[in-house]
């Protein structure tokens, strides 16, 4: 069983992963990929990341679910096969385009939820639009936790 970037949407990712693990037959594997951490020194990218984390947190979920995998290790009948954090290279323009799409999809909901003002949203949208033609690389640190567990009993 494999899930990528799904636990980040769940209100209780550890319990959900445990439920998934319970469905795996003896000898079977559960593989999980979740964001460990994303950060940027660029002010527009970091402002978007802060807003995105707040939006996800408002739903009861955790955008960076990778650090939550620890408790699974102690779970009965599961043995950790792999646990690594890999850096995914993401160019500034790619991050900006992706973030701009999220912003457009959210519409004004972040304002309605009190997470930012309309002016801040407008500024962020303009800044991301400018960055989408940037040739910069190395401004974003995007870390993904990859873990797998084998069911031994
Ligand atoms: C960031 S996307 C990842 C999609 C795909 N796994 C990938 O890595 O490209 C998050 C996925 O989680 C799904 N999702 C969100 N909440 C969910 C829920 N409560 N139950 C099942 N799936 C959910 C969404 O429909 C979406 O397909």
mmCIF file of N, CA and C in Angstrom, residues 71-153:
data_model
loop_
_atom_site.group_PDB
_atom_site.id
_atom_site.type_symbol
_atom_site.label_atom_id
_atom_site.label_comp_id
_atom_site.label_asym_id
_atom_site.label_seq_id
_atom_site.Cartn_x
_atom_site.Cartn_y
_atom_site.Cartn_z
ATOM 1 N N UNK A 71 5.589 7.825 15.707
ATOM 2 C CA UNK A 71 4.839 6.881 16.536
ATOM 3 C C UNK A 71 4.536 5.548 15.851
ATOM 4 N N UNK A 72 4.511 5.526 14.513
ATOM 5 C CA UNK A 72 4.222 4.275 13.813
ATOM 6 C C UNK A 72 5.291 3.219 14.078
ATOM 7 N N UNK A 73 6.506 3.702 14.321
ATOM 8 C CA UNK A 73 7.632 2.792 14.505
ATOM 9 C C UNK A 73 7.373 1.831 15.672
ATOM 10 N N UNK A 74 6.726 2.369 16.709
ATOM 11 C CA UNK A 74 6.525 1.572 17.916
ATOM 12 C C UNK A 74 5.313 0.662 17.791
ATOM 13 N N UNK A 75 4.616 0.790 16.655
ATOM 14 C CA UNK A 75 3.363 0.067 16.519
ATOM 15 C C UNK A 75 3.594 -1.446 16.435
ATOM 16 N N UNK A 76 2.761 -2.198 17.133
ATOM 17 C CA UNK A 76 2.916 -3.658 17.184
ATOM 18 C C UNK A 76 2.777 -4.274 15.797
ATOM 19 N N UNK A 77 3.658 -5.191 15.484
ATOM 20 C CA UNK A 77 3.554 -5.933 14.235
ATOM 21 C C UNK A 77 4.109 -5.220 13.020
ATOM 22 N N UNK A 78 4.657 -4.024 13.210
ATOM 23 C CA UNK A 78 5.218 -3.277 12.074
ATOM 24 C C UNK A 78 6.711 -3.075 12.290
ATOM 25 N N UNK A 79 7.454 -3.208 11.223
ATOM 26 C CA UNK A 79 8.876 -2.937 11.340
ATOM 27 C C UNK A 79 9.266 -1.916 10.273
ATOM 28 N N UNK A 80 10.032 -0.929 10.661
ATOM 29 C CA UNK A 80 10.376 0.135 9.718
ATOM 30 C C UNK A 80 11.465 -0.359 8.759
ATOM 31 N N UNK A 81 11.174 -0.300 7.487
ATOM 32 C CA UNK A 81 12.112 -0.784 6.475
ATOM 33 C C UNK A 81 12.967 0.369 5.955
ATOM 34 N N UNK A 82 12.329 1.529 5.813
ATOM 35 C CA UNK A 82 13.027 2.685 5.234
ATOM 36 C C UNK A 82 12.582 3.940 5.974
ATOM 37 N N UNK A 83 13.506 4.833 6.199
ATOM 38 C CA UNK A 83 13.132 6.128 6.772
ATOM 39 C C UNK A 83 14.183 7.127 6.328
ATOM 40 N N UNK A 84 13.822 7.959 5.362
ATOM 41 C CA UNK A 84 14.799 8.925 4.865
ATOM 42 C C UNK A 84 14.105 10.221 4.492
ATOM 43 N N UNK A 85 14.884 11.294 4.555
ATOM 44 C CA UNK A 85 14.364 12.587 4.120
ATOM 45 C C UNK A 85 15.175 12.978 2.893
ATOM 46 N N UNK A 86 14.481 13.184 1.770
ATOM 47 C CA UNK A 86 15.174 13.530 0.535
ATOM 48 C C UNK A 86 14.786 14.953 0.136
ATOM 49 N N UNK A 87 15.744 15.639 -0.462
ATOM 50 C CA UNK A 87 15.442 16.991 -0.926
ATOM 51 C C UNK A 87 14.961 16.925 -2.374
ATOM 52 N N UNK A 88 13.822 17.549 -2.627
ATOM 53 C CA UNK A 88 13.284 17.605 -3.984
ATOM 54 C C UNK A 88 13.674 18.971 -4.547
ATOM 55 N N UNK A 89 14.442 18.976 -5.647
ATOM 56 C CA UNK A 89 14.842 20.283 -6.189
ATOM 57 C C UNK A 89 13.644 20.991 -6.820
ATOM 58 N N UNK A 90 13.334 22.169 -6.338
ATOM 59 C CA UNK A 90 12.203 22.940 -6.873
ATOM 60 C C UNK A 90 12.707 24.345 -7.198
ATOM 61 N N UNK A 91 12.667 24.701 -8.491
ATOM 62 C CA UNK A 91 13.109 26.036 -8.916
ATOM 63 C C UNK A 91 12.087 27.071 -8.451
ATOM 64 N N UNK A 92 12.565 28.294 -8.251
ATOM 65 C CA UNK A 92 11.694 29.379 -7.784
ATOM 66 C C UNK A 92 10.466 29.545 -8.680
ATOM 67 N N UNK A 93 10.675 29.532 -9.996
ATOM 68 C CA UNK A 93 9.553 29.751 -10.921
ATOM 69 C C UNK A 93 8.507 28.647 -10.798
ATOM 70 N N UNK A 94 8.972 27.411 -10.599
ATOM 71 C CA UNK A 94 8.038 26.277 -10.468
ATOM 72 C C UNK A 94 7.216 26.430 -9.188
ATOM 73 N N UNK A 95 7.905 26.762 -8.089
ATOM 74 C CA UNK A 95 7.196 26.958 -6.812
ATOM 75 C C UNK A 95 6.190 28.101 -6.955
ATOM 76 N N UNK A 96 6.620 29.198 -7.582
ATOM 77 C CA UNK A 96 5.742 30.378 -7.703
ATOM 78 C C UNK A 96 4.495 30.050 -8.521
ATOM 79 N N UNK A 97 4.686 29.293 -9.615
ATOM 80 C CA UNK A 97 3.525 28.936 -10.455
ATOM 81 C C UNK A 97 2.559 28.036 -9.673
ATOM 82 N N UNK A 98 3.134 27.078 -8.974
ATOM 83 C CA UNK A 98 2.297 26.153 -8.197
ATOM 84 C C UNK A 98 1.553 26.908 -7.083
ATOM 85 N N UNK A 99 2.270 27.791 -6.400
ATOM 86 C CA UNK A 99 1.653 28.545 -5.300
ATOM 87 C C UNK A 99 0.564 29.481 -5.846
ATOM 88 N N UNK A 100 0.814 30.063 -7.017
ATOM 89 C CA UNK A 100 -0.181 30.975 -7.614
ATOM 90 C C UNK A 100 -1.466 30.203 -7.948
ATOM 91 N N UNK A 101 -1.307 28.950 -8.389
ATOM 92 C CA UNK A 101 -2.500 28.133 -8.686
ATOM 93 C C UNK A 101 -3.293 27.864 -7.410
ATOM 94 N N UNK A 102 -2.563 27.570 -6.304
ATOM 95 C CA UNK A 102 -3.261 27.350 -5.022
ATOM 96 C C UNK A 102 -4.017 28.602 -4.614
ATOM 97 N N UNK A 103 -3.338 29.724 -4.738
ATOM 98 C CA UNK A 103 -3.942 31.006 -4.337
ATOM 99 C C UNK A 103 -5.219 31.264 -5.138
ATOM 100 N N UNK A 104 -5.152 31.006 -6.455
ATOM 101 C CA UNK A 104 -6.313 31.229 -7.314
ATOM 102 C C UNK A 104 -7.446 30.274 -6.920
ATOM 103 N N UNK A 105 -7.082 29.027 -6.580
ATOM 104 C CA UNK A 105 -8.110 28.047 -6.212
ATOM 105 C C UNK A 105 -8.773 28.415 -4.877
ATOM 106 N N UNK A 106 -7.994 28.999 -3.981
ATOM 107 C CA UNK A 106 -8.554 29.372 -2.671
ATOM 108 C C UNK A 106 -9.531 30.536 -2.798
ATOM 109 N N UNK A 107 -9.304 31.384 -3.811
ATOM 110 C CA UNK A 107 -10.137 32.588 -3.922
ATOM 111 C C UNK A 107 -9.957 33.465 -2.697
ATOM 112 N N UNK A 108 -11.049 33.999 -2.210
ATOM 113 C CA UNK A 108 -10.995 34.905 -1.062
ATOM 114 C C UNK A 108 -11.139 34.175 0.273
ATOM 115 N N UNK A 109 -11.132 32.840 0.235
ATOM 116 C CA UNK A 109 -11.450 32.115 1.477
ATOM 117 C C UNK A 109 -10.450 32.395 2.606
ATOM 118 N N UNK A 110 -9.185 32.641 2.233
ATOM 119 C CA UNK A 110 -8.194 32.933 3.280
ATOM 120 C C UNK A 110 -8.525 34.242 3.992
ATOM 121 N N UNK A 111 -9.112 35.179 3.232
ATOM 122 C CA UNK A 111 -9.534 36.460 3.835
ATOM 123 C C UNK A 111 -10.742 36.200 4.738
ATOM 124 N N UNK A 112 -11.704 35.433 4.203
ATOM 125 C CA UNK A 112 -12.909 35.098 4.971
ATOM 126 C C UNK A 112 -12.580 34.372 6.266
ATOM 127 N N UNK A 113 -11.526 33.553 6.224
ATOM 128 C CA UNK A 113 -11.140 32.797 7.423
ATOM 129 C C UNK A 113 -10.272 33.620 8.372
ATOM 130 N N UNK A 114 -9.999 34.871 7.984
ATOM 131 C CA UNK A 114 -9.210 35.749 8.863
ATOM 132 C C UNK A 114 -7.719 35.449 8.862
ATOM 133 N N UNK A 115 -7.237 34.748 7.823
ATOM 134 C CA UNK A 115 -5.821 34.377 7.795
ATOM 135 C C UNK A 115 -4.955 35.468 7.169
ATOM 136 N N UNK A 116 -5.561 36.334 6.366
ATOM 137 C CA UNK A 116 -4.828 37.455 5.773
ATOM 138 C C UNK A 116 -5.845 38.495 5.302
ATOM 139 N N UNK A 117 -5.316 39.660 4.954
ATOM 140 C CA UNK A 117 -6.220 40.702 4.452
ATOM 141 C C UNK A 117 -6.295 40.595 2.932
ATOM 142 N N UNK A 118 -7.298 41.247 2.365
ATOM 143 C CA UNK A 118 -7.424 41.246 0.904
ATOM 144 C C UNK A 118 -6.193 41.901 0.265
ATOM 145 N N UNK A 119 -5.676 42.947 0.927
ATOM 146 C CA UNK A 119 -4.498 43.642 0.387
ATOM 147 C C UNK A 119 -3.284 42.709 0.379
ATOM 148 N N UNK A 120 -3.114 41.938 1.459
ATOM 149 C CA UNK A 120 -1.979 40.994 1.528
ATOM 150 C C UNK A 120 -2.109 39.927 0.441
ATOM 151 N N UNK A 121 -3.336 39.477 0.225
ATOM 152 C CA UNK A 121 -3.577 38.463 -0.810
ATOM 153 C C UNK A 121 -3.236 39.019 -2.188
ATOM 154 N N UNK A 122 -3.631 40.259 -2.437
ATOM 155 C CA UNK A 122 -3.348 40.908 -3.722
ATOM 156 C C UNK A 122 -1.845 41.076 -3.929
ATOM 157 N N UNK A 123 -1.155 41.493 -2.849
ATOM 158 C CA UNK A 123 0.295 41.675 -2.939
ATOM 159 C C UNK A 123 0.970 40.337 -3.237
ATOM 160 N N UNK A 124 0.531 39.297 -2.530
ATOM 161 C CA UNK A 124 1.129 37.970 -2.695
ATOM 162 C C UNK A 124 0.907 37.458 -4.116
ATOM 163 N N UNK A 125 -0.294 37.649 -4.624
ATOM 164 C CA UNK A 125 -0.610 37.202 -5.969
ATOM 165 C C UNK A 125 0.300 37.889 -7.002
ATOM 166 N N UNK A 126 0.492 39.196 -6.845
ATOM 167 C CA UNK A 126 1.362 39.942 -7.761
ATOM 168 C C UNK A 126 2.805 39.480 -7.659
ATOM 169 N N UNK A 127 3.270 39.268 -6.425
ATOM 170 C CA UNK A 127 4.669 38.860 -6.216
ATOM 171 C C UNK A 127 4.907 37.469 -6.810
ATOM 172 N N UNK A 128 3.946 36.559 -6.648
ATOM 173 C CA UNK A 128 4.112 35.202 -7.198
ATOM 174 C C UNK A 128 4.095 35.242 -8.717
ATOM 175 N N UNK A 129 3.263 36.110 -9.267
ATOM 176 C CA UNK A 129 3.190 36.243 -10.712
ATOM 177 C C UNK A 129 4.545 36.716 -11.270
ATOM 178 N N UNK A 130 5.157 37.673 -10.590
ATOM 179 C CA UNK A 130 6.495 38.148 -11.020
ATOM 180 C C UNK A 130 7.526 37.032 -10.929
ATOM 181 N N UNK A 131 7.467 36.275 -9.823
ATOM 182 C CA UNK A 131 8.463 35.218 -9.599
ATOM 183 C C UNK A 131 8.321 34.055 -10.576
ATOM 184 N N UNK A 132 7.157 33.952 -11.215
ATOM 185 C CA UNK A 132 6.936 32.796 -12.079
ATOM 186 C C UNK A 132 7.817 32.833 -13.327
ATOM 187 N N UNK A 133 8.479 33.978 -13.576
ATOM 188 C CA UNK A 133 9.443 33.991 -14.689
ATOM 189 C C UNK A 133 10.879 34.087 -14.169
ATOM 190 N N UNK A 134 11.067 33.867 -12.888
ATOM 191 C CA UNK A 134 12.411 33.910 -12.301
ATOM 192 C C UNK A 134 13.253 32.729 -12.802
ATOM 193 N N UNK A 135 14.551 32.963 -12.927
ATOM 194 C CA UNK A 135 15.434 31.845 -13.308
ATOM 195 C C UNK A 135 16.188 31.325 -12.084
ATOM 196 N N UNK A 136 15.812 31.824 -10.906
ATOM 197 C CA UNK A 136 16.549 31.441 -9.680
ATOM 198 C C UNK A 136 16.325 29.977 -9.329
ATOM 199 N N UNK A 137 17.367 29.401 -8.781
ATOM 200 C CA UNK A 137 17.279 28.025 -8.260
ATOM 201 C C UNK A 137 17.884 28.048 -6.860
ATOM 202 N N UNK A 138 17.533 27.083 -6.056
ATOM 203 C CA UNK A 138 18.138 26.970 -4.725
ATOM 204 C C UNK A 138 17.546 27.904 -3.687
ATOM 205 N N UNK A 139 16.427 28.561 -4.013
ATOM 206 C CA UNK A 139 15.799 29.454 -3.029
ATOM 207 C C UNK A 139 14.767 28.730 -2.167
ATOM 208 N N UNK A 140 14.419 27.530 -2.587
ATOM 209 C CA UNK A 140 13.399 26.774 -1.857
ATOM 210 C C UNK A 140 14.018 25.472 -1.356
ATOM 211 N N UNK A 141 13.807 25.187 -0.080
ATOM 212 C CA UNK A 141 14.231 23.892 0.465
ATOM 213 C C UNK A 141 12.981 23.057 0.641
ATOM 214 N N UNK A 142 12.899 21.961 -0.124
ATOM 215 C CA UNK A 142 11.682 21.140 -0.146
ATOM 216 C C UNK A 142 12.077 19.731 0.262
ATOM 217 N N UNK A 143 11.732 19.364 1.466
ATOM 218 C CA UNK A 143 12.159 18.069 1.988
ATOM 219 C C UNK A 143 10.972 17.117 2.118
ATOM 220 N N UNK A 144 11.178 15.918 1.600
ATOM 221 C CA UNK A 144 10.131 14.903 1.602
ATOM 222 C C UNK A 144 10.587 13.722 2.458
ATOM 223 N N UNK A 145 9.731 13.311 3.414
ATOM 224 C CA UNK A 145 10.068 12.100 4.178
ATOM 225 C C UNK A 145 9.490 10.890 3.462
ATOM 226 N N UNK A 146 10.327 9.905 3.257
ATOM 227 C CA UNK A 146 9.908 8.654 2.640
ATOM 228 C C UNK A 146 10.104 7.555 3.673
ATOM 229 N N UNK A 147 9.019 6.877 4.004
ATOM 230 C CA UNK A 147 9.124 5.816 5.009
ATOM 231 C C UNK A 147 8.367 4.598 4.516
ATOM 232 N N UNK A 148 8.880 3.430 4.881
ATOM 233 C CA UNK A 148 8.109 2.221 4.583
ATOM 234 C C UNK A 148 8.173 1.283 5.780
ATOM 235 N N UNK A 149 7.103 0.539 5.908
ATOM 236 C CA UNK A 149 6.957 -0.371 7.047
ATOM 237 C C UNK A 149 6.532 -1.724 6.510
ATOM 238 N N UNK A 150 7.119 -2.776 7.056
ATOM 239 C CA UNK A 150 6.719 -4.121 6.654
ATOM 240 C C UNK A 150 5.913 -4.743 7.794
ATOM 241 N N UNK A 151 4.843 -5.432 7.419
ATOM 242 C CA UNK A 151 4.044 -6.096 8.466
ATOM 243 C C UNK A 151 4.676 -7.445 8.743
ATOM 244 N N UNK A 152 5.078 -7.642 10.010
ATOM 245 C CA UNK A 152 5.738 -8.904 10.326
ATOM 246 C C UNK A 152 4.817 -9.878 11.031
ATOM 247 N N UNK A 153 3.682 -9.426 11.548
ATOM 248 C CA UNK A 153 2.771 -10.373 12.208
ATOM 249 C C UNK A 153 1.365 -9.816 12.145
#
